[in-house]
Amino acid sequence: VGRTKRPLNAFMAFRTYYLKMFPDVQQKTVSGFLTTLWNKEAQRNKWALIAKVYSFVRDHLGKAKVNLAAFLALCCPIMRMIDPADYLDTLGWVVQENTEGAMTITQVQDDEHSVESTSSPDAYPTSEIELLASLVESGYLPEYGPALVQLMSQNNNGMMTLSVDKVDKKKEFIDALVKNPYQATEQILGPVYDHAYFQRMSVYSWETVDLGDFSHIPITIPYPP
């Protein structure tokens, strides 16, 4: 089989999977929408992994046997990517017509819509070999799958692996911040942090748009004796 030298890039995988979200929008406008979404996409590493596995399979079997849309339809749920039917609503994207009659897409940021929503707590493959093995186990390419897994396992130089350690550490710190903010602060500042001192300082804070609004509020900061 003649190999395709140019690998699929992460954006093209993302674009192909989510293109169906805009069936009634002109192609030129859709391209702009998808670029905007990609610029805010929080799971680019996952898309890069998906693209690498697709490229590996395609290069060994040929493009005629490896349909990208079919590959993504099976692969993306395994990687816990948001379904196209839910993507816009989950992340707070709104498509609407502006005053000039042009279609626009904007993101609403609130408690219900967050870029973190793309991070699923469920387990998902974190390496090329894990993803390919998961695809084969789900019934993908039954005639060639086992041989492809064996071939990839023999050639693991430069194999991509997602770093989940940083994600886990970030989650641990956020949990600590919620449960015990003083302990979280100590983790950042180290031994120089003196909680008792900050308690004695009795520091207060107010949130305001205009400092002039504070003319009627006496603000005093008592210092420790």
Short mmCIF file of C-alpha atoms in Angstrom, two decimals:
data_model
loop_
_atom_site.label_atom_id
_atom_site.label_comp_id
_atom_site.label_asym_id
_atom_site.label_seq_id
_atom_site.Cartn_x
_atom_site.Cartn_y
_atom_site.Cartn_z
CA VAL A 1 0.00 0.00 0.00
CA GLY A 2 1.36 3.41 -0.94
CA ARG A 3 1.75 5.53 2.16
CA THR A 4 0.41 9.04 2.55
CA LYS A 5 3.29 11.07 3.94
CA ARG A 6 1.29 14.02 5.20
CA PRO A 7 -0.32 13.19 8.56
CA LEU A 8 -3.76 14.40 9.52
CA ASN A 9 -3.50 17.39 11.84
CA ALA A 10 -5.54 17.84 15.01
CA PHE A 11 -7.62 20.72 13.67
CA MET A 12 -8.76 18.76 10.62
CA ALA A 13 -9.91 15.92 12.88
CA PHE A 14 -11.80 18.42 15.04
CA ARG A 15 -13.24 20.15 11.97
CA THR A 16 -14.44 16.93 10.36
CA TYR A 17 -16.13 15.71 13.52
CA TYR A 18 -17.98 18.94 14.30
CA LEU A 19 -18.75 20.11 10.77
CA LYS A 20 -22.24 18.60 11.04
CA MET A 21 -23.18 21.10 13.76
CA PHE A 22 -23.96 23.76 11.14
CA PRO A 23 -26.03 22.08 8.39
CA ASP A 24 -27.85 25.27 7.37
CA VAL A 25 -24.92 27.69 7.45
CA GLN A 26 -22.82 28.65 4.41
CA GLN A 27 -19.51 26.81 4.11
CA LYS A 28 -17.41 29.97 4.35
CA THR A 29 -19.16 30.97 7.57
CA VAL A 30 -18.87 27.46 8.98
CA SER A 31 -15.11 27.50 8.41
CA GLY A 32 -14.86 30.68 10.45
CA PHE A 33 -17.04 29.22 13.20
CA LEU A 34 -14.92 26.09 13.48
CA THR A 35 -11.73 28.14 13.62
CA THR A 36 -13.23 30.19 16.45
CA LEU A 37 -14.24 27.03 18.31
CA TRP A 38 -10.80 25.51 17.79
CA ASN A 39 -9.11 28.58 19.23
CA LYS A 40 -11.00 27.95 22.48
CA GLU A 41 -10.80 24.14 22.37
CA ALA A 42 -9.43 22.79 25.64
CA GLN A 43 -8.73 19.25 24.41
CA ARG A 44 -6.22 19.83 21.62
CA ASN A 45 -3.91 17.14 22.95
CA LYS A 46 -6.68 14.60 22.63
CA TRP A 47 -7.34 15.66 19.06
CA ALA A 48 -3.64 15.36 18.28
CA LEU A 49 -3.69 11.80 19.62
CA ILE A 50 -6.76 10.95 17.56
CA ALA A 51 -5.16 12.40 14.43
CA LYS A 52 -1.94 10.43 14.96
CA VAL A 53 -3.74 7.12 15.33
CA TYR A 54 -5.85 7.82 12.24
CA SER A 55 -2.73 8.68 10.25
CA PHE A 56 -1.04 5.47 11.37
CA VAL A 57 -3.98 3.30 10.32
CA ARG A 58 -4.51 5.17 7.04
CA ASP A 59 -0.84 5.02 6.09
CA HIS A 60 -0.73 1.25 6.56
CA LEU A 61 -4.07 0.33 5.01
CA GLY A 62 -4.65 3.12 2.52
CA LYS A 63 -7.14 5.96 2.51
CA ALA A 64 -9.74 3.90 0.63
CA LYS A 65 -10.08 1.50 3.56
CA VAL A 66 -9.97 4.11 6.32
CA ASN A 67 -12.82 6.60 6.14
CA LEU A 68 -12.10 9.58 8.39
CA ALA A 69 -15.72 10.30 9.34
CA ALA A 70 -16.33 6.65 10.25
CA PHE A 71 -13.07 6.55 12.23
CA LEU A 72 -14.02 9.65 14.22
CA ALA A 73 -17.56 8.40 14.85
CA LEU A 74 -16.09 5.43 16.69
CA CYS A 75 -12.95 7.01 18.10
CA CYS A 76 -14.31 10.24 19.60
CA PRO A 77 -16.77 8.59 22.02
CA ILE A 78 -13.93 6.35 23.20
CA MET A 79 -11.87 9.50 23.88
CA ARG A 80 -14.84 11.06 25.71
CA MET A 81 -15.14 13.96 23.28
CA ILE A 82 -18.37 15.95 23.43
CA ASP A 83 -20.96 14.76 20.94
CA PRO A 84 -21.58 17.23 18.09
CA ALA A 85 -25.24 17.48 19.10
CA ASP A 86 -24.23 18.70 22.57
CA TYR A 87 -21.03 20.66 21.90
CA LEU A 88 -22.38 24.19 21.46
CA ASP A 89 -24.79 24.02 24.38
CA THR A 90 -22.28 22.35 26.70
CA LEU A 91 -19.68 25.04 26.17
CA GLY A 92 -22.09 27.95 25.94
CA TRP A 93 -21.67 28.79 22.25
CA VAL A 94 -24.54 30.70 20.65
CA VAL A 95 -25.09 31.15 16.91
CA GLN A 96 -27.15 34.19 16.01
CA GLU A 97 -27.67 36.83 13.37
CA ASN A 98 -26.19 40.28 13.98
CA THR A 99 -27.73 43.63 13.04
CA GLU A 100 -26.16 43.43 9.59
CA GLY A 101 -27.73 40.07 8.87
CA ALA A 102 -24.52 38.06 9.19
CA MET A 103 -24.32 34.88 11.25
CA THR A 104 -22.03 35.09 14.29
CA ILE A 105 -20.95 32.75 17.06
CA THR A 106 -20.21 33.89 20.61
CA GLN A 107 -19.51 32.13 23.88
CA VAL A 108 -21.42 32.69 27.10
CA GLN A 109 -19.29 32.21 30.20
CA ASP A 110 -21.18 31.27 33.33
CA ASP A 111 -21.37 28.52 35.93
CA GLU A 112 -23.20 26.19 33.58
CA HIS A 113 -20.89 26.66 30.60
CA SER A 114 -17.17 26.20 31.00
CA VAL A 115 -14.26 25.10 28.84
CA GLU A 116 -13.54 22.56 31.56
CA SER A 117 -16.69 20.74 30.47
CA THR A 118 -14.63 18.97 27.81
CA SER A 119 -12.72 17.18 30.52
CA SER A 120 -14.53 13.98 31.35
CA PRO A 121 -13.92 12.18 34.64
CA ASP A 122 -14.29 8.86 32.87
CA ALA A 123 -11.20 6.96 31.82
CA TYR A 124 -10.01 7.26 28.23
CA PRO A 125 -6.93 6.10 26.30
CA THR A 126 -3.85 8.21 26.95
CA SER A 127 -1.49 6.80 24.33
CA GLU A 128 -1.58 5.82 20.68
CA ILE A 129 -1.36 2.11 21.43
CA GLU A 130 -4.16 2.31 24.03
CA LEU A 131 -6.44 4.14 21.63
CA LEU A 132 -5.77 1.77 18.75
CA ALA A 133 -6.31 -1.24 21.02
CA SER A 134 -9.59 0.25 22.25
CA LEU A 135 -10.75 0.76 18.68
CA VAL A 136 -9.92 -2.82 17.75
CA GLU A 137 -11.67 -4.15 20.86
CA SER A 138 -14.79 -2.22 19.85
CA GLY A 139 -14.82 -4.03 16.50
CA TYR A 140 -12.98 -1.56 14.27
CA LEU A 141 -11.25 -3.15 11.26
CA PRO A 142 -11.57 -6.76 12.48
CA GLU A 143 -9.48 -8.09 9.57
CA TYR A 144 -6.52 -5.79 10.15
CA GLY A 145 -6.85 -4.47 13.70
CA PRO A 146 -4.83 -7.05 15.66
CA ALA A 147 -1.95 -6.84 13.20
CA LEU A 148 -1.96 -3.03 13.40
CA VAL A 149 -1.80 -3.13 17.19
CA GLN A 150 1.14 -5.51 17.03
CA LEU A 151 2.86 -3.34 14.44
CA MET A 152 2.42 -0.18 16.52
CA SER A 153 3.67 -1.90 19.66
CA GLN A 154 6.85 -2.91 17.85
CA ASN A 155 7.49 0.62 16.63
CA ASN A 156 6.92 2.83 19.67
CA ASN A 157 9.62 5.40 18.94
CA GLY A 158 8.11 8.86 19.21
CA MET A 159 4.76 7.46 20.30
CA MET A 160 2.51 10.14 21.73
CA THR A 161 1.24 9.89 25.30
CA LEU A 162 -1.14 12.29 26.99
CA SER A 163 0.12 13.72 30.26
CA VAL A 164 -2.55 12.96 32.83
CA ASP A 165 -0.31 13.60 35.84
CA LYS A 166 -0.64 17.38 35.48
CA VAL A 167 -4.40 17.09 35.16
CA ASP A 168 -4.59 14.94 38.29
CA LYS A 169 -2.37 17.34 40.26
CA LYS A 170 -4.45 20.30 39.13
CA LYS A 171 -7.63 18.55 40.27
CA GLU A 172 -6.04 17.70 43.63
CA PHE A 173 -5.08 21.34 44.17
CA ILE A 174 -8.56 22.58 43.24
CA ASP A 175 -10.10 20.09 45.67
CA ALA A 176 -7.70 21.27 48.38
CA LEU A 177 -8.57 24.89 47.63
CA VAL A 178 -12.28 24.16 48.07
CA LYS A 179 -11.92 22.08 51.22
CA ASN A 180 -9.12 23.99 52.95
CA PRO A 181 -8.01 27.26 51.32
CA TYR A 182 -5.42 27.87 54.03
CA GLN A 183 -3.71 24.58 53.29
CA ALA A 184 -3.80 25.35 49.56
CA THR A 185 -2.21 28.76 50.21
CA GLU A 186 0.50 27.10 52.26
CA GLN A 187 1.22 24.75 49.34
CA ILE A 188 1.89 27.79 47.14
CA LEU A 189 3.79 30.01 49.58
CA GLY A 190 5.53 27.30 51.55
CA PRO A 191 6.80 27.79 55.11
CA VAL A 192 6.77 31.60 54.79
CA TYR A 193 2.97 31.54 55.00
CA ASP A 194 1.79 32.34 58.53
CA HIS A 195 -1.94 31.76 58.81
CA ALA A 196 -2.13 33.14 62.36
CA TYR A 197 -0.56 36.41 61.19
CA PHE A 198 -3.09 36.87 58.40
CA GLN A 199 -5.92 36.16 60.83
CA ARG A 200 -4.66 38.91 63.15
CA MET A 201 -4.47 41.33 60.22
CA SER A 202 -8.27 41.11 59.80
CA VAL A 203 -8.04 41.93 56.11
CA TYR A 204 -11.36 42.56 54.39
CA SER A 205 -12.17 42.90 50.71
CA TRP A 206 -14.99 44.41 48.66
CA GLU A 207 -15.76 44.05 44.99
CA THR A 208 -16.68 47.21 43.14
CA VAL A 209 -16.67 48.70 39.67
CA ASP A 210 -15.96 52.27 40.80
CA LEU A 211 -13.82 53.10 43.84
CA GLY A 212 -15.87 56.29 44.21
CA ASP A 213 -18.71 54.10 45.45
CA PHE A 214 -16.74 53.54 48.64
CA SER A 215 -16.99 57.12 49.92
CA HIS A 216 -19.71 56.13 52.39
CA ILE A 217 -17.94 53.03 53.72
CA PRO A 218 -15.33 53.46 56.45
CA ILE A 219 -12.39 51.23 55.61
CA THR A 220 -9.91 50.60 58.37
CA ILE A 221 -7.24 47.95 58.45
CA PRO A 222 -6.28 47.06 62.03
CA TYR A 223 -2.70 46.00 62.45
CA PRO A 224 -1.55 43.56 65.12
CA PRO A 225 -0.13 45.08 68.29
#
